[in-house]
């Protein structure tokens, strides 16, 4: 089974609305009609609506970087799934390691968000990954298993096929240190095995598992050629059209 490669840009807390529109325009011009690869860009909340207008009519999809699990209410500073849906957002990054480490998000909280996203027809990009200390202690697979299984608790078979999982070793994020292809493929295959255990082979073969952590045009071809690496969640290299377009082309070359 061949899964369509997915390249997602996580812009994090970068770009004003005007800067985001300008980058989105460049991306639409360069890859907005290329069908071989699925492309998702995740600007900050303040730029989502403006970017939605730019990508409208192109093949580029829109993602958010976080959300609250409730639909509405007294949650000052938060944004809900229905609010994101109303401005044409289709994907949402959940459980990013920066949310987990800097904002104290637990597996339980991430799970509530995953369930709420799915209920509202948003596709979660569930991030999992070990810290350097955890890798050195030999607990990488255990950490990834806990984050994946707890994050997906209560997700039905039917919902599972729309999921995206991103394996992002925390020590590789924004550090320039990329996991070796063997390290990445090992964990990706392990995650697919977990999905098979819970949802069966047919579903697990449909789920895209992205690699994230210092993915760049130079290291992408080798990573993307691995059997269970179905794309990338790109931070730094997604902030500039040239490098992000090169990554999309690298994925298209393998597709
Ligand atoms: P990076 O970030 O590509 O800058 O390492 C990836 C991510 O955090 O999603």
Coordinates of N, CA and C and ligand atoms in Angstrom, one line a residue:
X1 N 0.9 -1.2 0.0 CA 0.0 0.0 0.0 C 0.9 1.2 0.0
X2 N 0.6 2.2 -0.9 CA 1.4 3.4 -0.9 C 0.6 4.5 -0.3
X3 N 1.2 5.1 0.7 CA 0.5 6.3 1.3 C 1.0 7.5 0.7
X4 N 0.1 8.5 0.5 CA 0.5 9.8 -0.1 C 1.4 10.5 0.9
X5 N 2.6 11.0 0.5 CA 3.4 11.7 1.4 C 2.8 13.0 1.9
X6 N 3.1 13.4 3.1 CA 2.5 14.6 3.7 C 3.6 15.5 4.2
X7 N 3.7 16.7 3.8 CA 4.7 17.6 4.3 C 3.9 18.7 5.0
X8 N 4.2 18.9 6.3 CA 3.5 19.9 7.1 C 4.5 20.9 7.7
X9 N 4.1 22.1 7.6 CA 5.0 23.2 8.1 C 4.4 23.7 9.4
X10 N 5.2 23.6 10.5 CA 4.9 24.1 11.8 C 5.6 25.5 12.0
X11 N 4.8 26.5 11.8 CA 5.5 27.9 11.8 C 5.7 28.3 13.3
X12 N 5.2 27.6 14.2 CA 5.4 28.0 15.6 C 5.0 29.5 15.9
X13 N 5.7 30.1 16.8 CA 5.3 31.5 17.1 C 6.1 32.5 16.2
X14 N 5.9 32.3 14.9 CA 6.6 33.1 13.9 C 5.6 33.7 12.9
X15 N 5.9 34.9 12.4 CA 5.2 35.5 11.4 C 4.0 36.3 11.8
X16 N 4.0 37.6 11.5 CA 2.8 38.4 11.6 C 1.8 37.9 10.5
X17 N 0.6 38.4 10.6 CA -0.4 38.0 9.6 C 0.1 38.4 8.2
X18 N 0.7 39.6 8.1 CA 1.1 40.0 6.7 C 2.3 39.1 6.2
X19 N 3.2 38.8 7.1 CA 4.3 37.9 6.7 C 3.8 36.5 6.3
X20 N 2.8 36.1 7.1 CA 2.3 34.7 6.8 C 1.6 34.7 5.4
X21 N 0.9 35.7 5.1 CA 0.2 35.8 3.8 C 1.2 35.8 2.7
X22 N 2.3 36.5 2.9 CA 3.3 36.6 1.9 C 4.0 35.2 1.7
X23 N 4.3 34.5 2.7 CA 4.9 33.2 2.6 C 3.9 32.2 1.9
X24 N 2.6 32.3 2.4 CA 1.6 31.4 1.8 C 1.4 31.7 0.3
X25 N 1.5 32.9 -0.1 CA 1.4 33.3 -1.5 C 2.5 32.6 -2.3
X26 N 3.7 32.7 -1.8 CA 4.8 32.1 -2.5 C 4.6 30.6 -2.6
X27 N 4.1 30.0 -1.5 CA 3.9 28.5 -1.5 C 2.8 28.1 -2.5
X28 N 1.8 28.9 -2.6 CA 0.7 28.6 -3.5 C 1.2 28.6 -4.9
X29 N 2.0 29.7 -5.2 CA 2.6 29.8 -6.5 C 3.5 28.7 -6.9
X30 N 4.2 28.2 -5.9 CA 5.2 27.2 -6.2 C 4.7 25.7 -6.2
X31 N 3.8 25.4 -5.3 CA 3.3 24.0 -5.1 C 1.8 23.9 -4.9
X32 N 1.1 25.0 -5.1 CA -0.3 25.0 -4.8 C -1.2 24.1 -5.6
X33 N -0.6 23.6 -6.7 CA -1.4 22.7 -7.6 C -0.8 21.4 -7.8
X34 N 0.3 21.1 -7.1 CA 1.0 19.8 -7.2 C 0.3 18.7 -6.4
X35 N -0.2 17.7 -7.1 CA -1.1 16.7 -6.5 C -0.3 15.6 -5.9
X36 N 1.0 15.4 -6.1 CA 1.7 14.2 -5.7 C 1.9 14.1 -4.1
X37 N 1.9 15.3 -3.5 CA 2.2 15.4 -2.1 C 1.1 16.2 -1.4
X38 N 0.7 15.7 -0.2 CA -0.3 16.6 0.5 C 0.6 17.6 1.3
X39 N 0.1 18.8 1.3 CA 0.9 19.9 2.0 C -0.1 20.6 3.0
X40 N 0.4 20.7 4.2 CA -0.3 21.4 5.2 C 0.6 22.5 5.8
X41 N 0.0 23.7 6.0 CA 0.8 24.7 6.7 C 0.1 25.2 7.9
X42 N 0.8 25.3 9.0 CA 0.3 25.6 10.3 C 0.8 27.0 10.8
X43 N 0.2 28.1 10.4 CA 0.6 29.4 10.9 C 0.0 29.6 12.4
X44 N 0.5 30.7 13.0 CA -0.1 31.0 14.3 C -1.6 31.3 14.2
X45 N -2.3 31.3 15.3 CA -3.8 31.5 15.2 C -4.1 32.9 14.5
X46 N -3.3 33.9 14.8 CA -3.6 35.2 14.4 C -3.5 35.3 12.8
X47 N -2.9 34.4 12.2 CA -2.7 34.4 10.7 C -3.6 33.4 10.0
X48 N -4.3 32.6 10.8 CA -5.1 31.5 10.1 C -6.1 32.0 9.1
X49 N -6.9 32.9 9.5 CA -8.0 33.3 8.6 C -7.4 34.0 7.3
X50 N -6.4 34.8 7.5 CA -5.8 35.5 6.3 C -5.2 34.5 5.4
X51 N -4.5 33.5 6.0 CA -3.8 32.5 5.2 C -4.9 31.5 4.5
X52 N -6.0 31.3 5.2 CA -7.1 30.5 4.6 C -7.5 31.1 3.3
X53 N -7.6 32.4 3.2 CA -8.0 33.1 2.0 C -7.0 32.9 0.9
X54 N -5.7 32.9 1.3 CA -4.7 32.7 0.3 C -4.7 31.3 -0.3
X55 N -4.8 30.3 0.6 CA -4.7 28.9 0.1 C -6.0 28.4 -0.5
X56 N -7.1 29.1 -0.4 CA -8.4 28.7 -0.9 C -8.2 28.5 -2.4
X57 N -8.7 27.3 -2.8 CA -8.7 27.0 -4.3 C -7.4 26.3 -4.7
X58 N -6.4 26.3 -3.8 CA -5.2 25.5 -4.0 C -5.2 24.2 -3.3
X59 N -4.2 23.4 -3.5 CA -4.2 22.1 -2.8 C -3.6 22.2 -1.4
X60 N -3.1 23.3 -1.0 CA -2.5 23.5 0.3 C -3.5 23.6 1.4
X61 N -3.3 22.8 2.4 CA -4.3 22.7 3.5 C -3.8 23.5 4.7
X62 N -4.8 23.8 5.6 CA -4.5 24.7 6.7 C -4.5 23.9 8.0
X63 N -3.5 24.1 8.8 CA -3.6 23.5 10.2 C -3.3 24.5 11.3
X64 N -3.8 24.2 12.5 CA -3.6 25.0 13.6 C -2.5 24.3 14.4
X65 N -1.9 25.0 15.4 CA -0.8 24.4 16.2 C -1.2 23.9 17.6
X66 N -2.5 24.1 17.9 CA -3.0 23.7 19.2 C -4.5 24.0 19.2
X67 N -5.2 23.6 20.2 CA -6.6 24.0 20.4 C -7.0 23.5 21.8
X68 N -8.1 24.0 22.3 CA -8.7 23.5 23.5 C -9.7 22.4 23.2
X69 N -10.0 21.6 24.2 CA -10.9 20.4 23.9 C -12.4 20.8 24.0
X70 N -12.7 21.9 24.7 CA -14.1 22.2 24.8 C -14.5 23.1 23.6
X71 N -15.8 23.1 23.3 CA -16.2 23.8 22.1 C -16.3 25.3 22.3
X72 N -16.6 25.7 23.6 CA -16.7 27.1 23.9 C -16.8 27.2 25.4
X73 N -16.7 28.4 25.9 CA -16.9 28.6 27.4 C -15.8 29.5 28.0
X74 N -15.8 29.5 29.3 CA -14.9 30.4 30.0 C -13.5 29.8 30.1
X75 N -12.7 29.9 29.0 CA -11.4 29.4 28.9 C -10.5 30.5 28.3
X76 N -10.3 31.6 29.1 CA -9.6 32.8 28.5 C -8.3 32.4 27.8
X77 N -8.2 32.9 26.6 CA -7.0 32.8 25.8 C -7.0 31.5 25.0
X78 N -8.0 30.7 25.0 CA -8.0 29.5 24.2 C -8.9 29.6 23.0
X79 N -8.7 28.6 22.1 CA -9.4 28.5 20.8 C -9.9 27.1 20.7
X80 N -11.1 27.0 20.1 CA -11.7 25.6 20.1 C -11.8 25.0 18.6
X81 N -12.1 23.8 18.6 CA -12.1 23.1 17.3 C -13.2 23.7 16.4
X82 N -14.4 24.0 16.9 CA -15.4 24.6 15.9 C -15.0 25.9 15.4
X83 N -14.2 26.7 16.3 CA -13.7 28.0 15.8 C -12.7 27.8 14.7
X84 N -11.9 26.8 14.8 CA -10.9 26.5 13.7 C -11.6 26.0 12.5
X85 N -12.6 25.2 12.6 CA -13.3 24.6 11.5 C -14.0 25.8 10.7
X86 N -14.5 26.8 11.5 CA -15.2 27.9 10.8 C -14.3 28.7 9.9
X87 N -13.0 28.6 10.1 CA -12.1 29.4 9.2 C -11.3 28.4 8.3
X88 N -11.9 27.3 8.0 CA -11.4 26.4 7.0 C -10.1 25.6 7.4
X89 N -9.9 25.5 8.7 CA -8.7 24.7 9.2 C -9.1 23.3 9.1
X90 N -8.2 22.4 8.6 CA -8.5 21.0 8.4 C -7.7 20.1 9.3
X91 N -6.6 20.6 9.8 CA -5.6 19.8 10.6 C -5.3 20.6 11.9
X92 N -4.8 19.9 12.9 CA -4.4 20.5 14.1 C -3.2 19.7 14.7
X93 N -2.1 20.4 15.0 CA -1.0 19.7 15.7 C -1.4 19.6 17.2
X94 N -1.3 18.4 17.7 CA -1.6 18.2 19.1 C -0.4 17.5 19.8
X95 N -0.2 18.0 21.1 CA 0.8 17.3 21.9 C 2.2 17.5 21.4
X96 N 2.5 18.7 20.7 CA 3.8 19.0 20.3 C 4.7 19.0 21.6
X97 N 6.0 18.6 21.5 CA 6.8 18.6 22.7 C 7.0 19.9 23.4
X98 N 6.9 21.0 22.6 CA 6.9 22.3 23.2 C 5.7 22.6 24.1
X99 N 4.6 22.1 23.7 CA 3.4 22.2 24.5 C 3.5 21.3 25.7
X100 N 4.1 20.1 25.6 CA 4.2 19.2 26.7 C 5.2 19.8 27.7
X101 N 6.4 20.3 27.2 CA 7.4 20.7 28.2 C 7.3 22.1 28.7
X102 N 6.9 23.0 27.8 CA 6.8 24.4 28.2 C 5.5 24.8 28.8
X103 N 4.4 24.0 28.4 CA 3.1 24.4 28.9 C 2.4 23.3 29.7
X104 N 3.2 22.3 30.1 CA 2.7 21.2 31.0 C 1.6 20.3 30.4
X105 N 1.5 20.2 29.1 CA 0.4 19.3 28.6 C 0.7 17.8 28.9
X106 N -0.3 17.2 29.4 CA -0.1 15.7 29.8 C -0.7 14.9 28.7
X107 N -0.5 13.6 28.7 CA -1.1 12.7 27.8 C -2.6 12.7 27.9
X108 N -3.1 12.9 29.1 CA -4.5 12.9 29.3 C -5.2 14.1 28.6
X109 N -4.5 15.3 28.8 CA -5.0 16.5 28.1 C -4.9 16.4 26.6
X110 N -3.8 15.9 26.1 CA -3.6 15.7 24.7 C -4.7 14.8 24.1
X111 N -5.0 13.7 24.9 CA -6.1 12.8 24.5 C -7.4 13.5 24.3
X112 N -7.7 14.3 25.3 CA -9.0 15.1 25.2 C -9.1 15.9 24.0
X113 N -7.9 16.5 23.6 CA -7.9 17.4 22.4 C -8.0 16.5 21.2
X114 N -7.4 15.3 21.2 CA -7.5 14.5 20.0 C -8.9 14.1 19.7
X115 N -9.6 13.7 20.8 CA -11.0 13.3 20.7 C -11.9 14.4 20.2
X116 N -11.6 15.6 20.8 CA -12.4 16.8 20.4 C -12.2 17.1 18.9
X117 N -10.9 17.1 18.5 CA -10.6 17.4 17.1 C -11.3 16.4 16.2
X118 N -11.3 15.1 16.5 CA -11.9 14.1 15.6 C -13.4 14.3 15.6
X119 N -14.0 14.6 16.7 CA -15.4 14.8 16.8 C -15.8 16.0 15.9
X120 N -14.9 17.0 15.7 CA -15.2 18.2 14.9 C -14.6 18.1 13.5
X121 N -14.3 16.9 13.1 CA -13.8 16.7 11.7 C -12.5 17.4 11.5
X122 N -11.7 17.6 12.5 CA -10.3 18.1 12.3 C -9.4 16.9 12.4
X123 N -8.4 16.9 11.5 CA -7.4 15.8 11.5 C -6.3 16.1 12.5
X124 N -6.1 15.3 13.6 CA -5.1 15.6 14.5 C -3.7 15.1 13.9
X125 N -2.7 15.9 14.2 CA -1.3 15.5 13.9 C -0.7 15.3 15.3
X126 N -0.8 14.1 15.8 CA -0.4 13.8 17.2 C 1.1 13.6 17.3
X127 N 1.8 14.5 18.1 CA 3.2 14.4 18.2 C 3.6 13.6 19.4
X128 N 4.6 12.7 19.1 CA 5.2 11.9 20.2 C 6.7 11.9 20.0
X129 N 7.4 11.6 21.1 CA 8.9 11.6 21.0 C 9.6 11.7 22.3
X130 N 10.7 11.1 22.3 CA 11.5 11.0 23.6 C 12.5 12.1 23.7
X131 N 12.8 12.4 25.0 CA 13.9 13.4 25.3 C 15.2 12.7 25.1
X132 N 16.3 13.5 25.2 CA 17.7 12.9 25.1 C 17.9 12.0 26.3
X133 N 17.5 12.4 27.5 CA 17.7 11.6 28.6 C 17.0 10.2 28.5
X134 N 15.8 10.3 27.9 CA 15.0 9.1 27.8 C 15.7 8.1 26.7
X135 N 16.2 8.7 25.7 CA 16.9 7.9 24.7 C 18.1 7.3 25.3
X136 N 18.9 8.1 26.0 CA 20.1 7.5 26.6 C 19.8 6.5 27.6
X137 N 18.6 6.6 28.3 CA 18.3 5.6 29.3 C 17.7 4.3 28.6
X138 N 17.6 4.3 27.3 CA 17.0 3.2 26.6 C 15.5 3.0 26.6
X139 N 14.8 4.2 27.0 CA 13.4 4.0 27.1 C 12.6 4.7 25.9
X140 N 13.3 4.9 24.8 CA 12.6 5.5 23.7 C 11.3 4.9 23.3
X141 N 11.3 3.5 23.1 CA 10.1 2.9 22.6 C 9.0 2.9 23.7
X142 N 9.4 2.8 24.9 CA 8.4 2.8 26.0 C 7.7 4.2 26.0
X143 N 8.5 5.2 25.9 CA 7.9 6.6 26.0 C 7.0 6.8 24.8
X144 N 7.4 6.4 23.6 CA 6.6 6.6 22.4 C 5.4 5.7 22.5
X145 N 5.5 4.6 23.1 CA 4.3 3.7 23.2 C 3.2 4.4 24.2
X146 N 3.7 4.9 25.3 CA 2.8 5.5 26.3 C 2.2 6.7 25.6
X147 N 3.0 7.6 25.0 CA 2.4 8.8 24.4 C 1.4 8.5 23.3
X148 N 1.7 7.5 22.5 CA 0.8 7.1 21.4 C -0.5 6.5 22.0
X149 N -0.3 5.5 22.8 CA -1.5 4.8 23.3 C -2.4 5.7 24.2
X150 N -1.8 6.5 25.1 CA -2.6 7.4 25.9 C -3.2 8.5 25.0
X151 N -2.5 9.0 24.1 CA -3.0 10.0 23.2 C -4.2 9.6 22.4
X152 N -4.2 8.3 22.1 CA -5.3 7.8 21.2 C -6.4 7.0 21.9
X153 N -6.4 7.1 23.2 CA -7.4 6.3 24.0 C -8.8 6.7 23.6
X154 N -9.6 5.8 23.3 CA -11.0 6.1 22.9 C -11.2 6.5 21.4
X155 N -10.1 6.5 20.7 CA -10.3 6.8 19.2 C -10.8 5.5 18.5
X156 N -11.9 5.6 17.8 CA -12.4 4.4 17.1 C -11.6 4.1 15.9
X157 N -11.9 2.9 15.4 CA -11.2 2.4 14.2 C -11.5 3.3 13.1
X158 N -12.8 3.7 13.0 CA -13.2 4.5 11.9 C -12.4 5.9 11.9
X159 N -12.3 6.4 13.1 CA -11.6 7.7 13.2 C -10.1 7.6 13.0
X160 N -9.6 6.4 13.4 CA -8.1 6.2 13.3 C -7.5 6.4 11.9
X161 N -8.3 6.1 10.9 CA -7.7 6.2 9.6 C -7.4 7.6 9.1
X162 N -8.0 8.6 9.8 CA -7.8 10.0 9.4 C -6.6 10.6 10.2
X163 N -6.1 9.8 11.1 CA -5.0 10.3 12.0 C -3.7 10.6 11.3
X164 N -2.9 11.5 11.8 CA -1.6 11.6 11.4 C -0.8 11.6 12.7
X165 N 0.3 10.8 12.7 CA 1.2 10.8 13.9 C 2.5 11.4 13.5
X166 N 3.1 12.2 14.3 CA 4.4 12.7 14.0 C 5.4 12.3 15.1
X167 N 6.4 11.5 14.7 CA 7.5 11.2 15.6 C 8.6 12.3 15.6
X168 N 8.7 12.9 16.7 CA 9.6 14.0 16.8 C 10.5 13.8 18.1
X169 N 11.7 13.2 17.9 CA 12.6 13.1 19.0 C 12.9 14.5 19.5
X170 N 12.7 14.7 20.8 CA 12.8 16.1 21.3 C 14.2 16.7 21.1
X171 N 15.2 15.8 21.2 CA 16.6 16.2 21.1 C 16.9 16.6 19.7
X172 N 16.1 16.3 18.7 CA 16.3 16.7 17.3 C 15.6 18.0 16.9
X173 N 14.7 18.5 17.8 CA 13.9 19.6 17.4 C 14.7 20.9 17.5
X174 N 14.8 21.6 16.4 CA 15.5 22.9 16.4 C 16.9 22.9 16.8
X175 N 17.5 21.7 16.8 CA 18.9 21.6 17.3 C 19.9 21.3 16.2
X176 N 19.4 21.0 15.0 CA 20.3 20.7 13.9 C 20.7 19.2 14.0
X177 N 20.4 18.5 15.1 CA 20.7 17.1 15.2 C 19.5 16.3 14.7
X178 N 19.8 15.6 13.6 CA 18.7 14.8 13.0 C 18.8 13.4 13.4
X179 N 17.7 12.7 13.7 CA 17.9 11.2 13.9 C 18.4 10.5 12.7
X180 N 19.2 9.5 12.9 CA 19.7 8.7 11.7 C 18.4 8.1 11.1
X181 N 18.6 7.7 9.8 CA 17.4 7.0 9.2 C 17.1 5.8 9.9
X182 N 18.1 5.1 10.4 CA 17.8 3.8 11.1 C 17.0 4.1 12.4
X183 N 17.5 5.1 13.2 CA 16.8 5.5 14.4 C 15.3 5.8 14.1
X184 N 15.1 6.7 13.1 CA 13.8 7.1 12.8 C 12.9 6.0 12.3
X185 N 13.4 5.2 11.3 CA 12.6 4.1 10.8 C 12.2 3.1 11.9
X186 N 13.2 2.8 12.8 CA 12.8 1.9 13.9 C 11.6 2.3 14.7
X187 N 11.6 3.6 15.0 CA 10.5 4.1 15.8 C 9.2 4.2 15.0
X188 N 9.3 4.6 13.7 CA 8.2 4.7 12.9 C 7.5 3.3 12.7
X189 N 8.4 2.3 12.5 CA 7.8 0.9 12.3 C 7.2 0.5 13.6
X190 N 7.7 0.9 14.8 CA 7.2 0.5 16.1 C 5.8 1.2 16.2
X191 N 5.7 2.5 15.9 CA 4.4 3.1 16.0 C 3.4 2.5 15.1
X192 N 3.8 2.1 13.8 CA 2.8 1.4 13.0 C 2.4 0.1 13.6
X193 N 3.3 -0.6 14.2 CA 3.0 -1.8 14.9 C 1.9 -1.6 16.0
X194 N 2.1 -0.5 16.7 CA 1.1 -0.2 17.8 C -0.3 0.1 17.1
X195 N -0.3 0.8 16.0 CA -1.5 1.1 15.3 C -2.2 -0.2 14.8
X196 N -1.3 -1.1 14.3 CA -1.9 -2.4 13.9 C -2.5 -3.2 15.0
X197 N -1.8 -3.2 16.2 CA -2.3 -3.9 17.4 C -3.7 -3.3 17.7
X198 N -3.9 -2.0 17.7 CA -5.1 -1.4 18.2 C -6.2 -1.3 17.1
X199 N -5.8 -1.1 15.9 CA -6.8 -0.8 14.8 C -6.8 -1.8 13.6
X200 N -5.8 -2.7 13.6 CA -5.7 -3.7 12.5 C -4.9 -3.2 11.4
X201 N -4.4 -4.1 10.6 CA -3.5 -3.9 9.5 C -4.0 -2.8 8.5
X202 N -5.2 -3.0 8.1 CA -5.8 -2.1 7.0 C -5.7 -0.7 7.4
X203 N -6.1 -0.4 8.7 CA -6.1 1.0 9.1 C -4.7 1.5 9.3
X204 N -3.8 0.7 10.0 CA -2.5 1.2 10.3 C -1.7 1.4 9.0
X205 N -2.0 0.7 7.9 CA -1.4 1.0 6.6 C -1.8 2.3 6.0
X206 N -2.9 2.9 6.5 CA -3.4 4.1 6.0 C -2.9 5.4 6.7
X207 N -2.5 5.2 8.0 CA -2.1 6.3 8.8 C -0.7 6.8 8.4
X208 N -0.6 8.1 8.1 CA 0.7 8.7 7.8 C 1.5 9.0 9.1
X209 N 2.7 8.5 9.1 CA 3.6 8.8 10.3 C 4.7 9.7 9.8
X210 N 4.7 10.9 10.3 CA 5.7 11.9 9.9 C 6.9 11.9 10.8
X211 N 8.1 12.3 10.2 CA 9.2 12.5 11.0 C 9.4 14.0 11.2
X212 N 9.8 14.4 12.4 CA 10.0 15.8 12.7 C 11.2 16.0 13.6
X213 N 12.0 17.0 13.3 CA 13.2 17.3 14.1 C 14.4 17.6 13.1
X214 N 14.6 18.9 12.9 CA 15.7 19.3 12.0 C 15.7 18.7 10.6
X215 N 14.5 18.4 10.1 CA 14.4 17.9 8.7 C 14.7 19.1 7.8
X216 N 15.6 18.8 6.8 CA 16.0 19.9 5.9 C 16.1 19.3 4.5
X217 N 16.2 20.1 3.5 CA 16.3 19.5 2.1 C 17.5 18.5 2.0
X218 N 18.6 18.8 2.7 CA 19.7 17.9 2.6 C 19.5 16.5 3.2
X219 N 18.8 16.4 4.3 CA 18.6 15.1 4.9 C 17.2 14.5 4.6
X220 N 16.4 15.2 4.0 CA 15.0 14.7 3.7 C 14.9 13.5 2.8
X221 N 15.7 13.5 1.7 CA 15.5 12.4 0.7 C 15.7 11.0 1.4
X222 N 16.7 10.9 2.2 CA 17.0 9.6 2.8 C 16.0 9.2 3.8
X223 N 15.5 10.2 4.6 CA 14.5 9.9 5.6 C 13.2 9.5 4.9
X224 N 12.8 10.3 3.9 CA 11.5 10.1 3.2 C 11.5 8.8 2.4
X225 N 12.7 8.2 2.2 CA 12.7 7.0 1.4 C 12.5 5.7 2.3
X226 N 12.4 6.0 3.6 CA 12.2 4.8 4.5 C 10.8 4.3 4.4
X227 N 10.6 3.0 4.6 CA 9.3 2.4 4.4 C 8.2 3.0 5.2
X228 N 8.5 3.4 6.5 CA 7.4 3.8 7.4 C 7.4 5.3 7.6
X229 N 8.3 6.1 6.9 CA 8.3 7.5 7.0 C 7.5 8.1 5.9
X230 N 6.4 8.7 6.3 CA 5.4 9.1 5.3 C 5.4 10.6 5.0
X231 N 6.4 11.3 5.6 CA 6.4 12.8 5.4 C 7.2 13.4 6.5
X232 N 7.0 14.7 6.6 CA 7.7 15.5 7.6 C 6.9 16.5 8.3
X233 N 7.2 16.8 9.6 CA 6.6 17.9 10.3 C 7.8 18.9 10.4
X234 N 7.7 20.0 9.7 CA 8.9 20.8 9.5 C 8.8 22.1 10.3
X235 N 9.7 22.4 11.1 CA 9.8 23.7 11.9 C 10.6 24.7 11.1
X236 N 11.8 24.9 11.5 CA 12.7 25.9 10.9 C 12.7 26.0 9.4
X237 N 12.8 24.9 8.7 CA 12.8 24.9 7.3 C 11.5 25.2 6.6
X238 N 10.4 25.4 7.4 CA 9.1 25.7 6.8 C 8.9 27.2 6.8
X239 N 9.8 28.0 7.4 CA 9.6 29.4 7.5 C 10.0 30.2 6.3
X240 N 10.6 29.5 5.4 CA 11.1 30.2 4.2 C 10.6 29.3 3.0
X241 N 10.1 30.0 1.9 CA 9.5 29.3 0.8 C 10.4 28.3 0.2
X242 N 11.7 28.8 0.0 CA 12.6 28.0 -0.8 C 12.9 26.6 -0.2
X243 N 13.2 26.6 1.1 CA 13.5 25.3 1.7 C 12.3 24.4 1.9
X244 N 11.1 25.1 2.1 CA 9.9 24.3 2.3 C 9.5 23.6 0.9
X245 N 9.6 24.4 -0.1 CA 9.3 23.9 -1.5 C 10.3 22.8 -1.8
X246 N 11.5 22.9 -1.5 CA 12.5 21.9 -1.7 C 12.1 20.6 -1.0
X247 N 11.6 20.7 0.2 CA 11.2 19.5 0.9 C 10.0 18.9 0.3
X248 N 9.1 19.7 -0.2 CA 7.9 19.1 -0.9 C 8.4 18.4 -2.2
X249 N 9.3 19.0 -2.9 CA 9.8 18.4 -4.1 C 10.5 17.0 -3.8
X250 N 11.3 17.0 -2.6 CA 12.0 15.8 -2.2 C 10.9 14.7 -2.0
X251 N 9.8 15.1 -1.4 CA 8.8 14.1 -1.1 C 8.1 13.6 -2.4
X252 N 7.9 14.6 -3.3 CA 7.3 14.3 -4.6 C 8.2 13.3 -5.4
X253 N 9.5 13.5 -5.3 CA 10.4 12.6 -6.0 C 10.3 11.2 -5.6
X254 N 9.9 11.0 -4.4 CA 9.8 9.6 -3.9 C 8.4 9.0 -4.1
X255 N 7.4 9.9 -4.1 CA 6.0 9.5 -4.2 C 5.7 8.7 -5.5
Ligands
LIG1 P1 12.4 21.8 13.5 O1 11.0 21.7 14.3 O2 12.2 21.3 12.1 O3 12.8 23.2 13.6 O4 13.4 20.9 14.2 C1 10.2 20.6 14.1 C2 9.0 20.7 15.0 O5 9.1 21.1 16.1 O6 7.8 20.4 14.6

